[in-house]
Amino acid sequence: MAASEQIDLFLDSMIDAPLRDEQATLEHPFFSLTKRPQREPMIYDHCSISIQVSPGPRGIATIWDRDVLIYCASILNDRLGRGLPLERKIRFAAHDFLKLTGRGKGLQAYTLFLDALERLNTTSVKTTIAAGDSTERRGFTWISAWRVIEDTRPDGTRRMRGVEVELCDWMYRAIVQDRRVLSINPQYFRLHSGLARRLYQLARKHCGRQPNWSIGLVRLAEKVGTAQDLRFFKRDLKAIIAKDGVPDYTFTMTRDPNGELEAAMAEQGIDMSDLKNDKILVVVTPKFETSNQGDGKPIGIGKPKRARKTKADNED
């Protein structure tokens, strides 16, 4: 048997299995929204949740680098559902990952993939969000280690075949022990805007299959984790709303029609008369399609036709 064939025997594939994502990373800002290296730390504090993300030599891991974690979470979820052995080290074919996430297969795609592995390995995270039966109090990186298996083609060029990624213990416990996962639409990988990706994540976590979910503009900017001035965030949000290209969900902005937000702020002694942006609500509504039975379902959230049955799939 050829060496390359031996390698392939030990690789997991996500070609037919449903995609799953970890809920805490959907809900809270952990990743940079820009492809330019982000050197400044990201700090998020709200109620009992504290997150501090520090950059490595190549900057903070980006929302595109996060695709590797989604892929690994989906593999773990699939193996768990089929009763297969589980471990933090996950092995998969680089070609399958690049194909599923729409990254192409040229030299640049492989180079960017290696950069993503490096950032995931060097970005440091501290958080009070618990995973399993304990809270992670030390800094951890998204992947503890990684390696790439290559072979040589007849023309002498080298090809990346297998990838081995060791997930951090925090991520592994969240997926395997807590079963803190949600299904996601594969069209998510086709979103080129970091903000559009982040909006989909928040909609998937908070709206799910509910009729709608609303949040104040200022609070949304905090949950997105943007480094932009609020006026530029609002401008970019308007552009995404006008395009309506986020899978499964439609976003709209309204002027807090019921006055609930303003009333709540008034009770706290806050005058909102001059705070125009604080009166804006962003409303998220699932896009529905009608099945043969007449039941409305959010497009893309239902079970894929060839999905394997899992033991648990936590939904909103």
Tab-separated table of C-alpha atoms in Angstrom:
chain	number	residue	atom	x	y	z
A	1	MET	CA	0.000	0.000	0.000
A	2	ALA	CA	1.323	3.473	-0.922
A	3	ALA	CA	2.225	5.874	1.852
A	4	SER	CA	-0.421	8.332	0.687
A	5	GLU	CA	-3.098	5.618	0.863
A	6	GLN	CA	-2.002	4.756	4.414
A	7	ILE	CA	-2.387	8.398	5.382
A	8	ASP	CA	-5.896	8.581	3.939
A	9	LEU	CA	-7.058	5.639	6.067
A	10	PHE	CA	-6.670	7.713	9.233
A	11	LEU	CA	-8.321	10.933	8.077
A	12	ASP	CA	-11.820	12.096	9.012
A	13	SER	CA	-14.001	13.724	6.390
A	14	MET	CA	-16.916	16.139	6.704
A	15	ILE	CA	-18.191	15.723	3.137
A	16	ASP	CA	-21.476	14.057	4.193
A	17	ALA	CA	-21.751	14.964	7.883
A	18	PRO	CA	-23.728	17.984	9.168
A	19	LEU	CA	-21.855	21.076	10.318
A	20	ARG	CA	-21.843	22.013	13.995
A	21	ASP	CA	-20.426	24.998	15.854
A	22	GLU	CA	-19.637	25.706	19.509
A	23	GLN	CA	-22.179	27.996	21.165
A	24	ALA	CA	-19.970	30.244	23.322
A	25	THR	CA	-17.868	31.241	20.306
A	26	LEU	CA	-21.101	31.994	18.439
A	27	GLU	CA	-22.380	34.224	21.221
A	28	HIS	CA	-19.291	36.154	22.313
A	29	PRO	CA	-16.498	38.018	20.437
A	30	PHE	CA	-13.332	35.926	20.306
A	31	PHE	CA	-11.989	36.564	16.788
A	32	SER	CA	-10.754	39.458	14.687
A	33	LEU	CA	-13.164	40.579	11.959
A	34	THR	CA	-10.440	41.849	9.633
A	35	LYS	CA	-7.883	40.024	7.534
A	36	ARG	CA	-5.306	42.674	8.397
A	37	PRO	CA	-3.211	41.521	11.381
A	38	GLN	CA	-4.856	42.758	14.572
A	39	ARG	CA	-2.131	43.514	17.108
A	40	GLU	CA	-4.279	45.128	19.812
A	41	PRO	CA	-5.862	42.813	22.424
A	42	MET	CA	-9.629	42.271	22.367
A	43	ILE	CA	-11.335	42.784	25.733
A	44	TYR	CA	-14.990	42.017	26.435
A	45	ASP	CA	-16.722	42.325	29.824
A	46	HIS	CA	-20.458	41.963	30.331
A	47	CYS	CA	-22.182	40.789	33.486
A	48	SER	CA	-20.294	37.659	34.564
A	49	ILE	CA	-18.612	37.093	31.195
A	50	SER	CA	-15.025	38.215	30.788
A	51	ILE	CA	-12.937	37.588	27.668
A	52	GLN	CA	-9.425	38.756	26.872
A	53	VAL	CA	-7.839	37.776	23.564
A	54	SER	CA	-4.151	38.558	23.016
A	55	PRO	CA	-2.349	38.386	19.655
A	56	GLY	CA	0.481	36.100	18.668
A	57	PRO	CA	3.280	36.991	16.226
A	58	ARG	CA	0.801	36.991	13.305
A	59	GLY	CA	-1.942	38.825	15.166
A	60	ILE	CA	-5.237	37.621	16.639
A	61	ALA	CA	-6.908	34.600	15.026
A	62	THR	CA	-9.523	35.809	12.540
A	63	ILE	CA	-13.125	34.852	11.953
A	64	TRP	CA	-11.898	33.019	8.810
A	65	ASP	CA	-9.323	31.068	10.855
A	66	ARG	CA	-12.265	29.985	12.977
A	67	ASP	CA	-13.407	27.755	10.093
A	68	VAL	CA	-10.801	25.234	11.269
A	69	LEU	CA	-12.509	25.051	14.667
A	70	ILE	CA	-15.939	24.630	13.060
A	71	TYR	CA	-14.564	21.773	10.956
A	72	CYS	CA	-13.014	20.089	14.001
A	73	ALA	CA	-16.167	20.573	16.094
A	74	SER	CA	-18.229	18.982	13.319
A	75	ILE	CA	-15.892	15.986	13.148
A	76	LEU	CA	-16.065	15.479	16.922
A	77	ASN	CA	-19.851	15.796	16.900
A	78	ASP	CA	-20.128	13.266	14.075
A	79	ARG	CA	-17.813	10.763	15.780
A	80	LEU	CA	-19.688	11.163	19.054
A	81	GLY	CA	-23.005	10.548	17.340
A	82	ARG	CA	-21.699	7.361	15.724
A	83	GLY	CA	-20.115	6.058	18.936
A	84	LEU	CA	-16.557	6.297	17.621
A	85	PRO	CA	-13.493	6.952	19.817
A	86	LEU	CA	-12.858	10.586	20.689
A	87	GLU	CA	-9.668	12.496	21.365
A	88	ARG	CA	-8.434	16.066	21.187
A	89	LYS	CA	-6.212	15.244	18.213
A	90	ILE	CA	-8.236	15.413	15.012
A	91	ARG	CA	-6.914	14.342	11.613
A	92	PHE	CA	-8.475	15.381	8.337
A	93	ALA	CA	-7.683	15.839	4.671
A	94	ALA	CA	-6.564	19.366	3.829
A	95	HIS	CA	-8.268	19.102	0.418
A	96	ASP	CA	-11.667	18.322	1.999
A	97	PHE	CA	-11.398	21.253	4.384
A	98	LEU	CA	-10.418	23.692	1.647
A	99	LYS	CA	-13.212	22.433	-0.612
A	100	LEU	CA	-15.949	22.633	2.019
A	101	THR	CA	-14.946	26.126	3.122
A	102	GLY	CA	-14.613	27.403	-0.465
A	103	ARG	CA	-10.931	28.331	-0.226
A	104	GLY	CA	-9.702	26.883	-3.509
A	105	LYS	CA	-6.820	24.450	-3.827
A	106	GLY	CA	-3.897	26.472	-5.159
A	107	LEU	CA	-0.631	27.355	-3.455
A	108	GLN	CA	-2.094	30.523	-1.953
A	109	ALA	CA	-4.957	28.577	-0.359
A	110	TYR	CA	-2.527	26.196	1.333
A	111	THR	CA	-0.298	29.070	2.453
A	112	LEU	CA	-3.240	30.921	4.005
A	113	PHE	CA	-4.339	27.691	5.676
A	114	LEU	CA	-0.922	27.336	7.315
A	115	ASP	CA	-1.161	30.952	8.482
A	116	ALA	CA	-4.547	30.174	10.046
A	117	LEU	CA	-3.123	27.205	11.955
A	118	GLU	CA	-0.291	29.395	13.217
A	119	ARG	CA	-2.645	32.126	14.486
A	120	LEU	CA	-4.943	29.603	16.170
A	121	ASN	CA	-1.893	28.137	17.866
A	122	THR	CA	-0.483	31.467	19.096
A	123	THR	CA	-3.567	33.575	19.942
A	124	SER	CA	-3.984	33.552	23.720
A	125	VAL	CA	-7.449	33.498	25.297
A	126	LYS	CA	-8.535	34.078	28.888
A	127	THR	CA	-12.202	33.731	29.776
A	128	THR	CA	-14.560	33.107	32.674
A	129	ILE	CA	-16.858	31.022	30.458
A	130	ALA	CA	-16.918	27.519	31.878
A	131	ALA	CA	-16.400	24.378	29.840
A	132	GLY	CA	-17.166	21.044	31.467
A	133	ASP	CA	-17.241	21.224	35.263
A	134	SER	CA	-14.553	23.869	35.617
A	135	THR	CA	-13.750	27.411	34.522
A	136	GLU	CA	-10.602	28.026	32.503
A	137	ARG	CA	-8.545	30.487	34.539
A	138	ARG	CA	-5.277	30.329	32.612
A	139	GLY	CA	-4.515	31.491	29.127
A	140	PHE	CA	-5.049	28.908	26.400
A	141	THR	CA	-4.695	28.830	22.650
A	142	TRP	CA	-7.377	27.501	20.324
A	143	ILE	CA	-5.212	24.616	19.153
A	144	SER	CA	-2.437	23.227	21.352
A	145	ALA	CA	-0.449	21.795	18.467
A	146	TRP	CA	-0.686	21.082	14.757
A	147	ARG	CA	1.201	19.271	12.039
A	148	VAL	CA	0.820	18.859	8.300
A	149	ILE	CA	1.511	15.647	6.381
A	150	GLU	CA	2.851	16.152	2.856
A	151	ASP	CA	3.810	13.856	0.010
A	152	THR	CA	5.847	14.404	-3.134
A	153	ARG	CA	4.283	14.360	-6.594
A	154	PRO	CA	6.020	12.783	-9.624
A	155	ASP	CA	7.077	16.246	-10.812
A	156	GLY	CA	8.882	16.885	-7.530
A	157	THR	CA	6.372	19.335	-6.043
A	158	ARG	CA	5.014	18.743	-2.564
A	159	ARG	CA	1.328	18.402	-1.703
A	160	MET	CA	-0.413	18.823	1.645
A	161	ARG	CA	-2.503	15.727	2.309
A	162	GLY	CA	-3.294	15.290	5.980
A	163	VAL	CA	-3.616	17.749	8.839
A	164	GLU	CA	-3.479	16.938	12.541
A	165	VAL	CA	-4.919	19.511	14.949
A	166	GLU	CA	-4.991	19.192	18.729
A	167	LEU	CA	-7.879	21.230	20.135
A	168	CYS	CA	-7.492	23.058	23.425
A	169	ASP	CA	-9.102	21.346	26.403
A	170	TRP	CA	-11.653	24.185	26.828
A	171	MET	CA	-13.020	23.732	23.305
A	172	TYR	CA	-12.946	19.937	23.509
A	173	ARG	CA	-14.932	19.843	26.783
A	174	ALA	CA	-17.496	22.319	25.455
A	175	ILE	CA	-18.216	20.086	22.453
A	176	VAL	CA	-17.900	16.588	23.912
A	177	GLN	CA	-18.889	16.986	27.560
A	178	ASP	CA	-21.283	19.949	27.557
A	179	ARG	CA	-22.656	19.214	24.047
A	180	ARG	CA	-22.642	22.977	23.506
A	181	VAL	CA	-23.163	22.838	19.750
A	182	LEU	CA	-25.556	24.247	17.131
A	183	SER	CA	-26.079	23.370	13.492
A	184	ILE	CA	-24.960	25.962	10.937
A	185	ASN	CA	-25.624	26.585	7.269
A	186	PRO	CA	-22.731	25.642	4.902
A	187	GLN	CA	-23.425	28.906	3.069
A	188	TYR	CA	-21.824	30.633	6.059
A	189	PHE	CA	-18.436	29.817	4.493
A	190	ARG	CA	-19.382	31.818	1.397
A	191	LEU	CA	-19.666	35.066	3.345
A	192	HIS	CA	-16.698	37.286	2.475
A	193	SER	CA	-17.404	40.002	5.028
A	194	GLY	CA	-16.170	39.435	8.574
A	195	LEU	CA	-19.100	41.462	9.892
A	196	ALA	CA	-21.621	39.404	7.904
A	197	ARG	CA	-20.139	36.221	9.356
A	198	ARG	CA	-20.332	37.604	12.878
A	199	LEU	CA	-23.944	38.690	12.376
A	200	TYR	CA	-24.865	35.192	11.208
A	201	GLN	CA	-23.237	33.714	14.323
A	202	LEU	CA	-25.205	35.982	16.646
A	203	ALA	CA	-28.456	35.375	14.770
A	204	ARG	CA	-27.946	31.609	14.880
A	205	LYS	CA	-27.268	31.662	18.624
A	206	HIS	CA	-29.855	34.196	19.796
A	207	CYS	CA	-32.644	33.939	17.229
A	208	GLY	CA	-32.406	30.310	16.177
A	209	ARG	CA	-35.926	29.303	15.145
A	210	GLN	CA	-37.763	31.961	17.154
A	211	PRO	CA	-40.022	34.418	15.281
A	212	ASN	CA	-37.478	37.208	15.855
A	213	TRP	CA	-34.750	38.592	18.091
A	214	SER	CA	-33.960	42.253	18.736
A	215	ILE	CA	-30.989	44.037	20.251
A	216	GLY	CA	-29.914	47.654	20.629
A	217	LEU	CA	-27.419	48.940	18.079
A	218	VAL	CA	-24.812	49.857	20.698
A	219	ARG	CA	-25.094	46.480	22.424
A	220	LEU	CA	-24.882	44.702	19.076
A	221	ALA	CA	-21.610	46.469	18.305
A	222	GLU	CA	-20.247	45.222	21.635
A	223	LYS	CA	-21.303	41.625	20.963
A	224	VAL	CA	-19.904	41.766	17.433
A	225	GLY	CA	-16.547	42.788	18.882
A	226	THR	CA	-15.876	45.457	16.282
A	227	ALA	CA	-12.993	47.884	16.660
A	228	GLN	CA	-14.810	50.404	14.431
A	229	ASP	CA	-16.264	53.716	15.510
A	230	LEU	CA	-20.025	53.260	15.953
A	231	ARG	CA	-20.859	55.441	12.929
A	232	PHE	CA	-18.793	53.209	10.632
A	233	PHE	CA	-20.229	50.072	12.183
A	234	LYS	CA	-23.717	51.452	11.542
A	235	ARG	CA	-22.773	52.270	7.928
A	236	ASP	CA	-21.456	48.745	7.274
A	237	LEU	CA	-24.452	47.190	8.999
A	238	LYS	CA	-26.791	49.171	6.742
A	239	ALA	CA	-24.930	47.867	3.672
A	240	ILE	CA	-25.351	44.267	4.835
A	241	ILE	CA	-29.040	44.854	5.575
A	242	ALA	CA	-29.559	46.303	2.090
A	243	LYS	CA	-27.849	43.313	0.456
A	244	ASP	CA	-29.751	40.763	2.592
A	245	GLY	CA	-27.132	38.122	1.911
A	246	VAL	CA	-26.782	36.563	5.375
A	247	PRO	CA	-27.986	32.927	5.208
A	248	ASP	CA	-31.208	32.061	7.038
A	249	TYR	CA	-31.769	35.496	8.598
A	250	THR	CA	-32.935	38.974	7.625
A	251	PHE	CA	-31.728	42.037	9.549
A	252	THR	CA	-33.618	45.327	9.873
A	253	MET	CA	-33.137	48.508	11.891
A	254	THR	CA	-35.984	50.291	13.644
A	255	ARG	CA	-36.404	53.240	16.009
A	256	ASP	CA	-37.450	51.258	19.110
A	257	PRO	CA	-41.138	51.597	18.128
A	258	ASN	CA	-42.531	50.623	21.555
A	259	GLY	CA	-40.175	52.883	23.471
A	260	GLU	CA	-39.212	49.980	25.740
A	261	LEU	CA	-35.484	50.642	25.526
A	262	GLU	CA	-35.880	54.351	26.233
A	263	ALA	CA	-38.205	53.673	29.183
A	264	ALA	CA	-35.746	51.221	30.709
A	265	MET	CA	-32.904	53.706	30.371
A	266	ALA	CA	-35.056	56.475	31.862
A	267	GLU	CA	-35.655	54.332	34.945
A	268	GLN	CA	-31.902	54.284	35.412
A	269	GLY	CA	-31.775	58.078	35.206
A	270	ILE	CA	-30.236	58.154	31.710
A	271	ASP	CA	-31.419	60.882	29.338
A	272	MET	CA	-31.550	59.504	25.789
A	273	SER	CA	-32.872	62.630	24.087
A	274	ASP	CA	-29.542	63.291	22.382
A	275	LEU	CA	-28.462	59.658	21.963
A	276	LYS	CA	-29.842	58.825	18.540
A	277	ASN	CA	-27.970	55.541	18.109
A	278	ASP	CA	-29.087	54.280	21.517
A	279	LYS	CA	-32.693	54.400	20.329
A	280	ILE	CA	-32.048	52.097	17.385
A	281	LEU	CA	-32.988	48.433	17.555
A	282	VAL	CA	-31.664	45.787	15.199
A	283	VAL	CA	-34.284	43.095	14.567
A	284	VAL	CA	-33.389	39.631	13.274
A	285	THR	CA	-36.031	37.467	11.585
A	286	PRO	CA	-35.554	33.945	10.167
A	287	LYS	CA	-36.084	33.499	6.453
A	288	PHE	CA	-38.797	30.884	5.976
A	289	GLU	CA	-39.610	28.399	3.272
A	290	THR	CA	-42.763	26.289	3.081
A	291	SER	CA	-42.455	22.516	3.084
A	292	ASN	CA	-44.859	20.134	1.334
A	293	GLN	CA	-46.740	19.873	4.623
A	294	GLY	CA	-47.095	23.657	4.828
A	295	ASP	CA	-44.741	23.975	7.787
A	296	GLY	CA	-42.424	26.992	7.860
A	297	LYS	CA	-38.743	26.177	8.431
A	298	PRO	CA	-35.726	28.478	8.466
A	299	ILE	CA	-33.873	27.833	5.223
A	300	GLY	CA	-30.688	25.833	5.730
A	301	ILE	CA	-31.188	25.076	9.425
A	302	GLY	CA	-33.055	21.801	8.990
A	303	LYS	CA	-31.296	18.462	8.822
A	304	PRO	CA	-29.288	17.833	5.646
A	305	LYS	CA	-30.633	15.005	3.542
A	306	ARG	CA	-27.555	12.854	4.134
A	307	ALA	CA	-26.836	13.927	7.701
A	308	ARG	CA	-25.937	11.284	10.242
A	309	LYS	CA	-28.107	11.105	13.336
A	310	THR	CA	-26.411	12.408	16.493
A	311	LYS	CA	-27.150	11.731	20.133
A	312	ALA	CA	-27.720	15.372	20.935
A	313	ASP	CA	-27.970	18.634	19.064
A	314	ASN	CA	-28.702	21.564	21.317
A	315	GLU	CA	-30.967	24.128	19.643
A	316	ASP	CA	-32.273	27.479	20.734
